[in-house]
């Protein structure tokens, strides 16, 4: 649903006032297509699968054997992904990101990860707070992701919090691919 939200934002459109979910027709087809687009097939699921893999280290200094990744989740998030997200937000663009919420070898667990939309950030020294829209919490403009950027070699858990006070941890986040699609004519 993040792609639909982004499309509406860039088109200057509001979502439909009624909250009913269509079961057929042009709006239904558009929503289904944008959900499929958000998977970034064929390589999008691979990105999630690699970073939820149990062999990937959480921090650079962790001992361990074989890993599918050269760098830890913390290093990738802080050194590679955060700069990409910052460029998008500093350029007055929204940024779709994937959240890795578990470690698993099971391909069926891919859907237990999540995708959210970053629309702003606060940087206080090494403390980063991303302002996010979470499609699982519609209307909640108070959701955030917080992480320390102090040392990419250390464990850097991501704390997700919403305005209701619910808090959960994520393993890491990364920028996902988004290409806009014009929703004009489908919504008022």
CSV table of C-alpha atoms in Angstrom, one decimal:
chain,number,residue,atom,x,y,z
A,1,UNK,CA,0.0,0.0,0.0
A,2,UNK,CA,3.0,2.3,0.4
A,3,UNK,CA,3.3,2.7,-3.4
A,4,UNK,CA,-0.4,3.8,-3.6
A,5,UNK,CA,0.2,6.4,-0.8
A,6,UNK,CA,3.3,7.7,-2.6
A,7,UNK,CA,1.4,7.9,-5.9
A,8,UNK,CA,-1.4,9.9,-4.3
A,9,UNK,CA,1.1,12.2,-2.6
A,10,UNK,CA,3.0,13.0,-5.8
A,11,UNK,CA,-0.3,13.5,-7.8
A,12,UNK,CA,-1.6,15.9,-5.1
A,13,UNK,CA,-4.6,13.6,-4.5
A,14,UNK,CA,-6.4,12.5,-1.3
A,15,UNK,CA,-7.4,8.9,-0.7
A,16,UNK,CA,-11.1,8.1,-1.2
A,17,UNK,CA,-13.2,9.4,1.6
A,18,UNK,CA,-15.0,6.1,2.1
A,19,UNK,CA,-13.0,3.3,3.5
A,20,UNK,CA,-14.6,0.5,1.7
A,21,UNK,CA,-12.3,-1.9,-0.2
A,22,UNK,CA,-13.3,-2.4,-3.8
A,23,UNK,CA,-13.6,-6.0,-4.9
A,24,UNK,CA,-13.5,-5.3,-8.7
A,25,UNK,CA,-13.1,-2.5,-11.2
A,26,UNK,CA,-10.3,0.0,-12.1
A,27,UNK,CA,-9.5,1.1,-8.5
A,28,UNK,CA,-9.2,-2.6,-7.4
A,29,UNK,CA,-7.0,-3.4,-10.4
A,30,UNK,CA,-4.8,-0.3,-9.6
A,31,UNK,CA,-4.4,-1.3,-5.9
A,32,UNK,CA,-3.5,-4.9,-6.8
A,33,UNK,CA,-1.0,-3.8,-9.4
A,34,UNK,CA,0.7,-1.4,-7.0
A,35,UNK,CA,0.9,-4.1,-4.3
A,36,UNK,CA,2.6,-6.4,-6.8
A,37,UNK,CA,4.8,-3.5,-8.0
A,38,UNK,CA,6.0,-3.0,-4.4
A,39,UNK,CA,7.5,-6.5,-4.4
A,40,UNK,CA,10.0,-5.2,-7.0
A,41,UNK,CA,10.1,-8.6,-8.8
A,42,UNK,CA,12.2,-10.5,-9.4
A,43,UNK,CA,14.9,-9.2,-7.1
A,44,UNK,CA,13.0,-7.4,-4.4
A,45,UNK,CA,12.2,-10.6,-2.3
A,46,UNK,CA,15.9,-11.6,-2.7
A,47,UNK,CA,17.0,-8.4,-0.9
A,48,UNK,CA,14.7,-9.3,2.1
A,49,UNK,CA,15.7,-12.9,2.1
A,50,UNK,CA,19.5,-12.1,2.2
A,51,UNK,CA,19.1,-9.7,5.1
A,52,UNK,CA,16.8,-11.9,7.1
A,53,UNK,CA,19.2,-14.8,6.7
A,54,UNK,CA,20.4,-16.1,10.1
A,55,UNK,CA,24.0,-16.2,8.9
A,56,UNK,CA,24.2,-12.4,8.4
A,57,UNK,CA,25.9,-10.8,11.3
A,58,UNK,CA,24.1,-8.1,13.3
A,59,UNK,CA,27.4,-6.3,14.0
A,60,UNK,CA,30.8,-6.3,12.2
A,61,UNK,CA,32.7,-7.7,15.2
A,62,UNK,CA,30.6,-10.7,15.8
A,63,UNK,CA,32.3,-14.1,15.5
A,64,UNK,CA,30.8,-16.5,13.0
A,65,UNK,CA,31.3,-18.7,10.1
A,66,UNK,CA,29.9,-18.6,6.6
A,67,UNK,CA,27.7,-15.6,5.7
A,68,UNK,CA,25.9,-14.6,2.5
A,69,UNK,CA,26.8,-11.0,3.2
A,70,UNK,CA,30.1,-9.3,3.4
A,71,UNK,CA,29.0,-6.7,5.9
A,72,UNK,CA,26.7,-6.8,8.9
A,73,UNK,CA,23.1,-5.6,9.0
A,74,UNK,CA,24.2,-2.5,11.1
A,75,UNK,CA,27.0,-1.6,8.7
A,76,UNK,CA,24.7,-1.9,5.6
A,77,UNK,CA,22.0,0.1,7.3
A,78,UNK,CA,24.2,2.9,8.5
A,79,UNK,CA,26.8,3.2,5.8
A,80,UNK,CA,24.9,2.2,2.7
A,81,UNK,CA,21.1,2.6,3.2
A,82,UNK,CA,20.8,5.6,5.5
A,83,UNK,CA,22.8,7.9,3.1
A,84,UNK,CA,20.4,6.8,0.2
A,85,UNK,CA,17.3,7.6,2.4
A,86,UNK,CA,18.8,10.9,3.4
A,87,UNK,CA,19.3,11.9,-0.2
A,88,UNK,CA,15.7,11.2,-1.0
A,89,UNK,CA,14.3,13.1,2.0
A,90,UNK,CA,16.7,16.0,1.5
A,91,UNK,CA,15.4,16.2,-2.1
A,92,UNK,CA,11.9,16.6,-0.8
A,93,UNK,CA,10.9,13.1,-1.9
A,94,UNK,CA,9.3,10.3,0.1
A,95,UNK,CA,11.4,7.1,0.5
A,96,UNK,CA,10.0,3.6,0.7
A,97,UNK,CA,12.0,1.3,3.0
A,98,UNK,CA,12.0,-2.4,3.9
A,99,UNK,CA,12.1,-3.4,7.6
A,100,UNK,CA,13.8,-6.7,8.5
A,101,UNK,CA,11.9,-8.0,11.5
A,102,UNK,CA,13.1,-11.5,11.9
A,103,UNK,CA,15.9,-14.0,11.1
A,104,UNK,CA,14.8,-17.0,9.2
A,105,UNK,CA,15.8,-19.4,6.4
A,106,UNK,CA,12.1,-20.0,5.5
A,107,UNK,CA,11.0,-18.3,2.3
A,108,UNK,CA,7.5,-18.3,3.8
A,109,UNK,CA,8.7,-15.9,6.4
A,110,UNK,CA,9.4,-13.1,3.9
A,111,UNK,CA,5.9,-11.7,4.4
A,112,UNK,CA,6.7,-11.2,8.2
A,113,UNK,CA,9.0,-8.3,7.3
A,114,UNK,CA,7.4,-5.0,6.4
A,115,UNK,CA,7.5,-1.9,4.2
A,116,UNK,CA,7.0,1.6,5.4
A,117,UNK,CA,7.3,5.1,4.0
A,118,UNK,CA,9.8,7.7,5.3
A,119,UNK,CA,8.7,11.3,5.0
A,120,UNK,CA,11.2,13.0,7.3
A,121,UNK,CA,14.0,12.6,9.8
A,122,UNK,CA,15.6,14.2,12.8
A,123,UNK,CA,19.4,13.8,13.4
A,124,UNK,CA,20.6,14.8,16.8
A,125,UNK,CA,24.3,14.0,16.9
A,126,UNK,CA,24.5,10.2,16.2
A,127,UNK,CA,20.8,9.6,17.0
A,128,UNK,CA,18.6,9.2,14.0
A,129,UNK,CA,14.8,9.3,14.1
A,130,UNK,CA,12.9,8.5,10.9
A,131,UNK,CA,9.4,9.8,10.6
A,132,UNK,CA,7.4,7.0,8.9
A,133,UNK,CA,3.9,6.3,7.6
A,134,UNK,CA,3.0,2.7,8.3
A,135,UNK,CA,0.1,1.3,6.3
A,136,UNK,CA,-0.7,-1.0,9.3
A,137,UNK,CA,-1.5,2.2,11.3
A,138,UNK,CA,-3.5,4.4,9.0
A,139,UNK,CA,-3.9,7.9,10.3
A,140,UNK,CA,-1.1,7.6,12.8
A,141,UNK,CA,1.4,10.4,12.0
A,142,UNK,CA,3.5,9.7,15.0
A,143,UNK,CA,5.3,6.5,14.0
A,144,UNK,CA,9.1,6.6,14.1
A,145,UNK,CA,12.1,4.4,13.7
A,146,UNK,CA,15.1,5.3,15.9
A,147,UNK,CA,18.7,4.0,15.6
A,148,UNK,CA,22.2,5.1,16.7
A,149,UNK,CA,24.6,5.9,13.9
A,150,UNK,CA,27.5,6.1,16.3
A,151,UNK,CA,29.4,3.1,15.2
A,152,UNK,CA,28.4,0.9,12.2
A,153,UNK,CA,30.6,-1.8,13.6
A,154,UNK,CA,28.5,-2.2,16.7
A,155,UNK,CA,25.0,-3.7,17.1
A,156,UNK,CA,22.5,-1.0,16.2
A,157,UNK,CA,19.0,-2.1,16.9
A,158,UNK,CA,16.2,-0.2,15.3
A,159,UNK,CA,13.3,0.8,17.6
A,160,UNK,CA,9.9,1.2,16.0
A,161,UNK,CA,7.4,3.3,18.0
A,162,UNK,CA,4.0,4.5,17.1
A,163,UNK,CA,1.9,7.3,18.7
A,164,UNK,CA,0.0,4.7,20.8
A,165,UNK,CA,3.2,3.8,22.6
A,166,UNK,CA,3.6,0.4,20.9
A,167,UNK,CA,7.3,-0.4,20.6
A,168,UNK,CA,9.1,-3.2,18.8
A,169,UNK,CA,12.6,-3.8,17.5
A,170,UNK,CA,13.7,-4.4,13.9
A,171,UNK,CA,17.0,-5.8,12.8
A,172,UNK,CA,17.6,-3.3,10.1
A,173,UNK,CA,16.1,-1.2,7.3
A,174,UNK,CA,17.0,-0.6,3.7
A,175,UNK,CA,15.8,1.6,0.8
A,176,UNK,CA,13.5,-0.2,-1.6
A,177,UNK,CA,12.8,0.7,-5.3
A,178,UNK,CA,9.8,2.9,-6.1
A,179,UNK,CA,8.7,4.2,-9.4
A,180,UNK,CA,5.6,6.4,-9.5
A,181,UNK,CA,2.4,5.6,-11.4
A,182,UNK,CA,-0.2,8.2,-12.0
A,183,UNK,CA,-3.5,7.4,-10.1
A,184,UNK,CA,-5.4,10.3,-11.8
A,185,UNK,CA,-8.9,9.3,-12.8
A,186,UNK,CA,-9.1,6.6,-10.2
A,187,UNK,CA,-9.6,8.7,-7.2
A,188,UNK,CA,-11.4,12.0,-6.5
